[in-house]
Coordinates of C-alpha atoms in Angstrom, one line a residue:
M27 CA 3.6 -12.8 34.3
K28 CA 0.1 -14.2 34.8
K29 CA -1.4 -11.2 32.9
L30 CA 1.0 -11.9 30.0
S31 CA 0.1 -15.6 29.9
A32 CA -3.6 -14.8 30.0
L33 CA -3.1 -12.4 27.1
I34 CA -1.3 -15.0 25.1
L35 CA -4.1 -17.6 25.7
V36 CA -6.7 -15.1 24.6
L37 CA -4.9 -14.2 21.4
I38 CA -4.3 -17.9 20.6
L39 CA -8.0 -18.6 21.0
M40 CA -8.8 -15.5 18.9
F41 CA -6.7 -16.8 16.0
L42 CA -8.2 -20.3 16.3
S43 CA -11.7 -18.9 16.0
A44 CA -12.1 -18.8 12.2
C45 CA -14.8 -19.7 9.7
S46 CA -16.0 -23.3 10.1
G47 CA -14.4 -24.2 6.8
N48 CA -10.9 -23.0 7.7
T49 CA -8.1 -25.0 9.1
S50 CA -7.3 -24.9 12.9
S51 CA -3.8 -26.3 12.5
G52 CA -0.6 -24.5 11.8
T53 CA -0.5 -25.3 8.1
A54 CA -3.1 -25.5 5.4
S55 CA -3.4 -28.9 3.7
D56 CA -3.0 -29.5 -0.1
A57 CA -6.8 -30.0 -0.2
E58 CA -7.3 -26.5 1.2
N59 CA -4.7 -25.1 -1.1
N60 CA -6.5 -26.5 -4.1
E61 CA -3.4 -25.8 -6.2
N62 CA -3.3 -26.4 -9.9
I63 CA -0.1 -28.4 -10.2
S64 CA 1.4 -29.9 -13.3
V65 CA 3.9 -32.6 -12.5
Q66 CA 7.3 -32.5 -14.1
T67 CA 9.3 -35.1 -12.2
T68 CA 12.9 -36.0 -12.3
R69 CA 14.1 -38.7 -9.9
Y70 CA 17.7 -39.5 -8.8
N71 CA 19.2 -41.8 -6.2
T72 CA 21.5 -39.3 -4.4
I73 CA 22.0 -35.9 -5.8
T74 CA 24.5 -33.0 -5.4
E75 CA 22.9 -30.6 -7.8
W76 CA 19.2 -29.7 -8.5
K77 CA 19.8 -29.9 -12.2
T78 CA 16.9 -27.6 -13.1
D79 CA 16.6 -24.0 -14.3
L80 CA 13.3 -23.5 -12.4
L81 CA 15.0 -22.3 -9.3
P82 CA 16.4 -18.8 -8.6
E83 CA 20.1 -18.1 -9.2
K84 CA 20.5 -17.5 -5.5
F85 CA 19.5 -20.9 -4.0
P86 CA 21.5 -23.4 -1.9
S87 CA 22.7 -26.7 -3.3
P88 CA 20.9 -29.8 -2.1
P89 CA 21.6 -30.8 1.5
K90 CA 24.3 -33.5 1.8
G91 CA 22.8 -37.0 1.3
T92 CA 19.7 -35.7 -0.6
H93 CA 17.9 -38.4 -2.5
D94 CA 14.5 -39.2 -4.1
F95 CA 14.2 -35.7 -5.4
S96 CA 11.3 -34.5 -7.5
I97 CA 10.1 -31.1 -8.8
V98 CA 6.7 -29.9 -9.9
R99 CA 5.4 -26.6 -11.2
G100 CA 2.2 -25.1 -9.8
E101 CA -0.1 -22.4 -11.2
G102 CA -1.0 -19.5 -8.9
T103 CA -4.7 -18.8 -8.1
K104 CA -6.4 -16.1 -6.1
S105 CA -8.0 -18.2 -3.4
A106 CA -7.7 -18.2 0.4
F107 CA -5.0 -20.9 0.8
A108 CA -3.2 -20.9 -2.6
Y109 CA -0.2 -19.1 -3.9
T110 CA -1.2 -16.1 -6.0
S111 CA 2.0 -16.5 -8.1
D112 CA 3.2 -19.6 -10.0
F113 CA 5.5 -21.7 -7.9
V114 CA 8.0 -24.5 -7.9
R115 CA 7.7 -27.4 -5.4
L116 CA 10.8 -29.4 -4.4
T117 CA 10.4 -32.7 -2.6
F118 CA 13.4 -34.6 -1.4
V119 CA 14.7 -36.8 1.4
C120 CA 17.7 -35.9 3.6
P121 CA 19.1 -36.2 7.2
E122 CA 17.8 -33.6 9.6
P123 CA 21.2 -32.1 10.4
E124 CA 22.0 -31.6 6.8
F125 CA 18.7 -29.8 6.3
Y126 CA 19.8 -27.1 8.8
T127 CA 22.9 -26.6 6.8
F128 CA 20.7 -25.9 3.8
T129 CA 18.5 -23.4 5.7
N130 CA 21.6 -21.6 7.1
E131 CA 22.8 -21.2 3.5
L132 CA 19.5 -19.5 2.7
S133 CA 20.3 -16.9 5.4
A134 CA 23.8 -16.5 4.0
L135 CA 22.4 -15.8 0.6
G136 CA 20.3 -12.9 2.0
Y137 CA 16.9 -14.5 2.7
K138 CA 15.1 -13.3 5.8
G139 CA 13.5 -16.0 7.9
D140 CA 14.3 -19.2 9.8
V141 CA 13.2 -22.7 10.6
K142 CA 12.0 -24.4 13.8
K143 CA 10.9 -27.9 14.5
I144 CA 7.7 -27.9 16.6
E145 CA 6.8 -30.8 18.9
N146 CA 3.6 -30.9 21.0
G147 CA 2.5 -27.6 19.7
N148 CA -0.6 -25.7 20.8
Y149 CA -0.6 -22.9 18.3
Y150 CA 1.6 -24.3 15.6
S151 CA 1.2 -27.8 14.2
D152 CA 3.9 -30.3 14.9
G153 CA 6.8 -30.5 12.4
F154 CA 9.1 -28.1 10.6
H155 CA 8.0 -24.5 10.1
G156 CA 10.2 -22.4 7.9
Y157 CA 9.6 -19.3 5.8
W158 CA 12.0 -16.9 4.0
Q159 CA 11.9 -14.1 1.5
N160 CA 14.5 -11.7 -0.1
G161 CA 12.1 -9.3 -1.7
E162 CA 12.1 -11.3 -4.9
K163 CA 11.5 -14.9 -4.0
F164 CA 9.3 -16.4 -1.3
I165 CA 10.4 -19.8 0.1
A166 CA 8.4 -22.0 2.5
I167 CA 8.4 -25.5 4.0
S168 CA 5.0 -26.8 3.0
D169 CA 5.4 -30.3 4.4
S170 CA 7.8 -32.5 6.3
T171 CA 7.5 -36.2 7.2
E172 CA 9.9 -38.5 9.1
T173 CA 10.8 -41.7 7.4
D174 CA 11.3 -45.1 8.9
E175 CA 15.0 -44.6 8.5
G176 CA 15.0 -41.4 10.7
E177 CA 15.5 -39.0 7.7
Y178 CA 12.9 -36.5 6.6
I179 CA 10.9 -36.0 3.5
F180 CA 10.8 -32.2 2.9
Q181 CA 8.6 -30.3 0.6
I182 CA 9.9 -26.8 -0.3
D183 CA 7.9 -24.2 -2.3
V184 CA 9.6 -21.4 -4.1
A185 CA 7.4 -18.5 -5.5
D186 CA 7.6 -14.9 -6.4
C187 CA 7.2 -12.3 -3.7
V188 CA 3.8 -10.7 -4.2
D189 CA 2.1 -7.8 -2.5
N190 CA -1.2 -9.6 -1.5
F191 CA -2.5 -7.0 0.9
P192 CA -6.1 -6.4 -0.2
Q193 CA -7.0 -2.9 -1.4
A194 CA -10.3 -3.2 0.4
L195 CA -8.5 -3.4 3.7
E196 CA -6.3 -0.5 2.8
K197 CA -9.4 1.7 2.9
V198 CA -10.0 0.7 6.6
F199 CA -6.6 -0.1 8.1
P200 CA -3.0 1.0 7.7
K201 CA -1.4 -1.2 5.1
F202 CA 1.3 -3.7 6.1
N203 CA 4.0 -3.7 3.6
G204 CA 5.1 -7.4 3.5
Y205 CA 4.9 -10.6 1.6
C206 CA 2.6 -13.6 2.1
K207 CA 1.6 -16.5 -0.2
S208 CA -2.1 -15.7 -0.6
I209 CA -4.9 -13.1 -0.4
G210 CA -5.8 -14.3 3.1
S211 CA -8.9 -15.9 4.5
F212 CA -12.1 -13.9 4.6
C213 CA -15.2 -14.7 6.7
G214 CA -18.5 -12.7 6.7
H215 CA -21.1 -13.0 9.5
D216 CA -24.7 -11.9 9.9
G217 CA -26.1 -9.9 12.7
N218 CA -26.2 -13.0 15.0
G219 CA -22.5 -13.8 14.4
D220 CA -23.3 -16.8 12.1
Q221 CA -21.1 -17.3 9.0
I222 CA -22.8 -16.2 5.8
T223 CA -19.8 -16.3 3.4
A224 CA -16.2 -17.6 3.3
E225 CA -15.2 -15.4 0.4
Y226 CA -14.7 -11.7 -0.1
E227 CA -17.4 -10.7 -2.7
G228 CA -16.3 -7.2 -3.4
S229 CA -17.7 -5.4 -0.4
L230 CA -17.1 -5.0 3.3
A231 CA -20.7 -3.9 3.8
L232 CA -21.6 -6.8 6.1
P233 CA -22.8 -6.8 9.7
A234 CA -19.5 -8.4 10.7
W235 CA -16.4 -9.8 9.1
H236 CA -12.8 -10.8 9.7
W237 CA -9.9 -11.2 7.4
E238 CA -7.0 -13.4 8.4
F239 CA -3.3 -13.8 7.4
R240 CA -1.9 -16.6 9.7
F241 CA 0.2 -19.7 9.7
S242 CA 1.1 -20.6 6.1
N243 CA -0.8 -17.5 5.0
G244 CA 1.0 -15.2 7.3
F245 CA 3.6 -12.5 6.4
V246 CA 7.2 -13.9 6.2
G247 CA 10.7 -12.4 6.6
V248 CA 9.4 -9.7 8.9
E249 CA 11.9 -7.9 11.1
Q250 CA 11.0 -7.0 14.7
V251 CA 11.4 -3.3 14.0
E252 CA 8.9 -3.6 11.1
F253 CA 6.3 -5.3 13.3
E254 CA 6.7 -2.7 16.1
K255 CA 6.5 0.2 13.6
Y256 CA 3.3 -1.3 12.2
F257 CA 1.8 -1.7 15.7
Y258 CA 2.5 2.0 16.5
D259 CA 1.2 3.1 13.1
I260 CA -2.1 1.4 13.8
E261 CA -2.1 2.9 17.3
G262 CA -1.4 6.3 15.8
S263 CA -4.5 6.0 13.6
G264 CA -6.8 6.0 16.6
Y265 CA -6.5 2.4 18.0
K266 CA -5.8 1.5 21.6
G267 CA -3.5 -1.4 22.0
V268 CA -1.4 -3.7 24.2
L269 CA 2.0 -5.0 23.2
A270 CA 3.5 -8.0 25.1
T271 CA 6.3 -10.6 24.8
N272 CA 6.0 -14.2 25.8
T273 CA 6.8 -17.7 24.7
L274 CA 4.6 -19.9 22.5
D275 CA 5.4 -23.5 21.7
G276 CA 8.9 -22.9 22.8
L277 CA 9.4 -19.8 20.6
T278 CA 9.5 -16.2 21.5
V279 CA 6.6 -14.1 20.3
M280 CA 5.3 -10.6 20.6
T281 CA 1.5 -10.1 20.7
G282 CA -0.4 -7.0 19.8
D283 CA -4.1 -6.4 20.0
L284 CA -5.6 -3.1 19.1
I285 CA -9.2 -1.9 19.3
K286 CA -11.0 1.2 17.9
E287 CA -14.5 2.2 18.8
T288 CA -16.4 3.8 15.9
A289 CA -20.0 4.7 15.0
E290 CA -20.0 1.6 12.7
G291 CA -18.6 -0.8 15.3
T292 CA -15.6 -1.9 17.2
Y293 CA -12.7 -2.5 14.8
G294 CA -9.8 -4.7 15.8
V295 CA -6.4 -5.8 14.7
F296 CA -4.9 -8.9 16.4
M297 CA -1.3 -9.9 15.8
I298 CA 1.2 -12.5 16.8
Y299 CA 4.8 -11.8 15.7
N300 CA 7.2 -14.8 15.9
I301 CA 10.7 -13.4 16.7
N302 CA 12.4 -16.7 15.9
L303 CA 10.7 -17.4 12.6
K304 CA 10.3 -13.7 11.6
T305 CA 6.6 -14.4 10.7
L306 CA 3.6 -12.2 11.4
D307 CA 0.1 -13.4 11.8
I308 CA -2.6 -10.7 11.5
T309 CA -6.4 -10.8 11.8
Y310 CA -8.5 -7.7 10.9
T311 CA -12.2 -7.3 11.9
N312 CA -14.9 -4.7 12.0
D313 CA -16.4 -6.5 15.1
A314 CA -14.0 -7.5 17.8
S315 CA -16.7 -9.2 19.7
I316 CA -16.5 -12.0 17.1
Y317 CA -13.4 -13.1 19.1
M318 CA -14.0 -11.5 22.5
E319 CA -17.5 -13.0 23.1
Q320 CA -16.4 -16.5 21.9
N321 CA -13.4 -16.6 24.2
H322 CA -14.7 -15.1 27.4

């Protein structure tokens, strides 16, 4: 058990060792998203229908007691923390129990995913974390705030499912066939391990680099069998790895770290799969010491 706990701690630290400009919390802020949003707001007191044609046909009705509803449309951009597809953002206030009825309805409509409320988190930021996809639409809780009255202000994003796995990574690693909101977060380093770029500039010909898909940028609606298959696909391509199960912030996770020694360097793939949320965080690198040396 001590070995598993140590592995979890190491992997957490690995994922938190990002470029200096990246977030170290569980969700990216709007400032980091840098989204181009045009406001089209309609406000009601208490609503029972969304009264908009911007949402998919398969979408739950508002939670009971929903009020102060607004809707905006955002334009997709290809940057590290932004949606690559256009999206719709719903903001509304409702009681917490009614919100769970809403998320249960998402599952009943065929969306894969779930929601959990994190308190005193170490890896995830505190608040509601929820992600779903049905192969066509991507849904995420992008913010949640408790009101003085004990209700919650929820911010829900709805976007198209997009294959954002970079073609550059496909030339180096087996591709993961899943859906995430963005192109991920890239960081390039010089020979001393110092950051020299926070954007992919068309080439992986750098002394060292890592490319992350984690937290709000992670893959969503991932079944456990899909994660395990991907782990063994990577292992079958010449990597040596360890697969373990433990708890993290009260949730059950599976961790997988894989290393491959090559003439060019030590390539690594580090993963945290959340069984409860059905999310998969992945970091790819051509120099595993970027993480190992910083955390040992």
